[in-house]
Amino acid sequence: MAYIDYYGILGLNKDASADDVKKAYRKLARKYHPDLNPNNEDAHRKFQEINEANEVLSDPEKRKKYDEYGENWKHADQFEEARRQQQSGGNFGGGHFSGGFSTGDSGEFSDFFENLFGGGGSGSYSSFGGGRKTSGYRGQDLNAEMHLSLRDVAETHKRMLEVNGKKIRITIPAGIANEQVIKLSGHGGPGINGGPAGDLYITFIIAEDPIFKRVVNDLYATANVDLYTAVLGGETTINTFDGKAKLTVKPGTQNGTKVRLKGKGFPVYKKDGEFGDLFVTFNIQIPDKLTDKQKNLFQELRNTSN
């Protein structure tokens, strides 16, 4: 029976911590991401293997089952039930076991069952009437990452995502948060024996913006103000997320003064027309190249103030 070494796929030892799994997955996912490796089938295959390995090893319960049952971890509950039935003297051939495993359609699964119970089972049975039947199993859940800029998620838009060679068109709501996870039901691995498909979990990674810092729905930015405007008052033009705006600078404005622009922040997730605020911190710039005349004027100003 083929064995998929999820630890080996992520370059980890079996005693790796949950944090080790997370770091290894992110590093490899970025390296083999389809967006960075267009038309590279090997990279796409590797990316799918990485997602599959992470889906199992990042979940404590699934990881425990995998460590014990290997590739057949999805059927661990059925194996445990079968083990309990065998230990209690259950008769698998007489219809007393109603667990949901199937051996008739999967050679690997049959081999595993026979190795576990010494050849004691050859099919899936129902306790209702003792008739033989094959059971369908839900497909494997998959994980994927989508990397976006802050400006990408400032408005609702659609993107194409490729999973297992299949293209999926998804809608990304404005205001989605960094590391937020969205589930797409039925877009995971295919079911077994006619069972339902698994789900796809997409983690959104939002890159930092060079101008704006985002805190939930609020944005923070810095605006440079020359010394003369800070002392005498005036106006300065600042960048907002959707353009530019003029701000009044009061006479005697101090370095680090913060002003708030209501409703000029980031869109609130799934609340159309609602926005956070923009907080602008003034950075007073001290001139470092003065003419002799300017130096004399500053000297005169200092003497006057003294």
mmCIF file of C-alpha atoms in Angstrom, residues 2-107:
data_model
loop_
_atom_site.group_PDB
_atom_site.id
_atom_site.type_symbol
_atom_site.label_atom_id
_atom_site.label_comp_id
_atom_site.label_asym_id
_atom_site.label_seq_id
_atom_site.Cartn_x
_atom_site.Cartn_y
_atom_site.Cartn_z
ATOM 1 C CA ALA A 2 1.433 3.360 -0.981
ATOM 2 C CA TYR A 3 2.241 5.603 1.937
ATOM 3 C CA ILE A 4 2.143 9.403 1.722
ATOM 4 C CA ASP A 5 4.786 10.925 3.986
ATOM 5 C CA TYR A 6 3.205 14.248 4.951
ATOM 6 C CA TYR A 7 6.096 15.021 7.274
ATOM 7 C CA GLY A 8 8.562 14.479 4.461
ATOM 8 C CA ILE A 9 6.548 16.688 2.098
ATOM 9 C CA LEU A 10 6.900 19.599 4.559
ATOM 10 C CA GLY A 11 10.501 18.718 5.414
ATOM 11 C CA LEU A 12 9.666 17.979 9.048
ATOM 12 C CA ASN A 13 10.340 15.317 11.636
ATOM 13 C CA LYS A 14 7.470 13.476 13.290
ATOM 14 C CA ASP A 15 8.000 15.416 16.536
ATOM 15 C CA ALA A 16 7.577 18.817 14.810
ATOM 16 C CA SER A 17 5.482 21.337 16.742
ATOM 17 C CA ALA A 18 2.305 22.960 15.430
ATOM 18 C CA ASP A 19 4.288 26.162 14.899
ATOM 19 C CA ASP A 20 6.904 24.227 12.903
ATOM 20 C CA VAL A 21 4.147 22.877 10.653
ATOM 21 C CA LYS A 22 2.706 26.347 10.100
ATOM 22 C CA LYS A 23 6.082 27.899 9.244
ATOM 23 C CA ALA A 24 7.085 25.072 6.909
ATOM 24 C CA TYR A 25 3.750 25.180 5.095
ATOM 25 C CA ARG A 26 3.858 28.939 4.522
ATOM 26 C CA LYS A 27 7.436 28.835 3.273
ATOM 27 C CA LEU A 28 6.771 26.042 0.787
ATOM 28 C CA ALA A 29 3.348 27.356 -0.259
ATOM 29 C CA ARG A 30 4.891 30.676 -1.263
ATOM 30 C CA LYS A 31 7.675 28.897 -3.165
ATOM 31 C CA TYR A 32 5.368 26.625 -5.173
ATOM 32 C CA HIS A 33 2.302 28.873 -5.431
ATOM 33 C CA PRO A 34 0.720 28.608 -8.920
ATOM 34 C CA ASP A 35 0.760 32.398 -9.315
ATOM 35 C CA LEU A 36 4.552 32.313 -9.067
ATOM 36 C CA ASN A 37 4.926 29.186 -11.203
ATOM 37 C CA PRO A 38 2.573 29.551 -14.174
ATOM 38 C CA ASN A 39 2.461 26.577 -16.552
ATOM 39 C CA ASN A 40 4.697 24.560 -14.213
ATOM 40 C CA GLU A 41 2.892 21.262 -13.635
ATOM 41 C CA ASP A 42 5.517 19.973 -11.194
ATOM 42 C CA ALA A 43 5.122 23.091 -9.038
ATOM 43 C CA HIS A 44 1.320 22.760 -9.159
ATOM 44 C CA ARG A 45 1.523 19.121 -8.095
ATOM 45 C CA LYS A 46 3.934 20.015 -5.299
ATOM 46 C CA PHE A 47 1.623 22.821 -4.161
ATOM 47 C CA GLN A 48 -1.287 20.373 -3.908
ATOM 48 C CA GLU A 49 0.841 17.930 -1.891
ATOM 49 C CA ILE A 50 1.868 20.726 0.472
ATOM 50 C CA ASN A 51 -1.761 21.753 0.999
ATOM 51 C CA GLU A 52 -2.780 18.150 1.644
ATOM 52 C CA ALA A 53 0.032 17.638 4.153
ATOM 53 C CA ASN A 54 -0.800 20.858 5.976
ATOM 54 C CA GLU A 55 -4.505 20.021 6.083
ATOM 55 C CA VAL A 56 -3.690 16.869 8.057
ATOM 56 C CA LEU A 57 -0.719 17.884 10.201
ATOM 57 C CA SER A 58 -2.149 21.255 11.268
ATOM 58 C CA ASP A 59 -5.216 19.592 12.794
ATOM 59 C CA PRO A 60 -4.337 17.804 16.085
ATOM 60 C CA GLU A 61 -7.090 15.202 15.742
ATOM 61 C CA LYS A 62 -6.336 14.418 12.104
ATOM 62 C CA ARG A 63 -2.602 14.347 12.812
ATOM 63 C CA LYS A 64 -3.130 11.795 15.608
ATOM 64 C CA LYS A 65 -5.122 9.576 13.252
ATOM 65 C CA TYR A 66 -2.516 9.952 10.505
ATOM 66 C CA ASP A 67 0.329 9.034 12.855
ATOM 67 C CA GLU A 68 -1.460 5.782 13.658
ATOM 68 C CA TYR A 69 -3.161 4.891 10.383
ATOM 69 C CA GLY A 70 -1.039 6.634 7.771
ATOM 70 C CA GLU A 71 -2.687 7.308 4.420
ATOM 71 C CA ASN A 72 -5.952 5.774 5.650
ATOM 72 C CA TRP A 73 -6.337 8.222 8.539
ATOM 73 C CA LYS A 74 -9.757 9.275 7.201
ATOM 74 C CA HIS A 75 -11.101 5.826 8.080
ATOM 75 C CA ALA A 76 -9.646 5.743 11.600
ATOM 76 C CA ASP A 77 -13.061 5.870 13.278
ATOM 77 C CA GLN A 78 -14.245 2.857 11.293
ATOM 78 C CA PHE A 79 -11.080 0.930 12.121
ATOM 79 C CA GLU A 80 -11.439 1.706 15.803
ATOM 80 C CA GLU A 81 -15.039 0.542 15.762
ATOM 81 C CA ALA A 82 -14.037 -2.621 13.920
ATOM 82 C CA ARG A 83 -11.275 -3.251 16.450
ATOM 83 C CA ARG A 84 -13.729 -2.891 19.338
ATOM 84 C CA GLN A 85 -16.178 -5.227 17.597
ATOM 85 C CA GLN A 86 -13.463 -7.839 17.089
ATOM 86 C CA GLN A 87 -12.264 -7.597 20.683
ATOM 87 C CA SER A 88 -15.820 -8.038 21.952
ATOM 88 C CA GLY A 89 -16.389 -11.052 19.741
ATOM 89 C CA GLY A 90 -18.385 -9.339 16.988
ATOM 90 C CA ASN A 91 -19.175 -11.364 13.875
ATOM 91 C CA PHE A 92 -18.224 -9.341 10.796
ATOM 92 C CA GLY A 93 -19.695 -11.913 8.437
ATOM 93 C CA GLY A 94 -23.060 -11.967 10.204
ATOM 94 C CA GLY A 95 -24.048 -8.346 9.780
ATOM 95 C CA HIS A 96 -23.284 -7.133 13.336
ATOM 96 C CA PHE A 97 -20.896 -4.365 12.185
ATOM 97 C CA SER A 98 -22.382 -1.198 10.737
ATOM 98 C CA GLY A 99 -19.238 0.910 10.346
ATOM 99 C CA GLY A 100 -18.844 2.919 7.165
ATOM 100 C CA PHE A 101 -15.828 1.390 5.497
ATOM 101 C CA SER A 102 -15.607 -0.177 2.068
ATOM 102 C CA THR A 103 -13.065 -2.728 0.896
ATOM 103 C CA GLY A 104 -14.638 -4.094 -2.241
ATOM 104 C CA ASP A 105 -13.734 -1.078 -4.399
ATOM 105 C CA SER A 106 -10.314 -0.167 -3.012
ATOM 106 C CA GLY A 107 -7.396 -2.575 -3.070
#
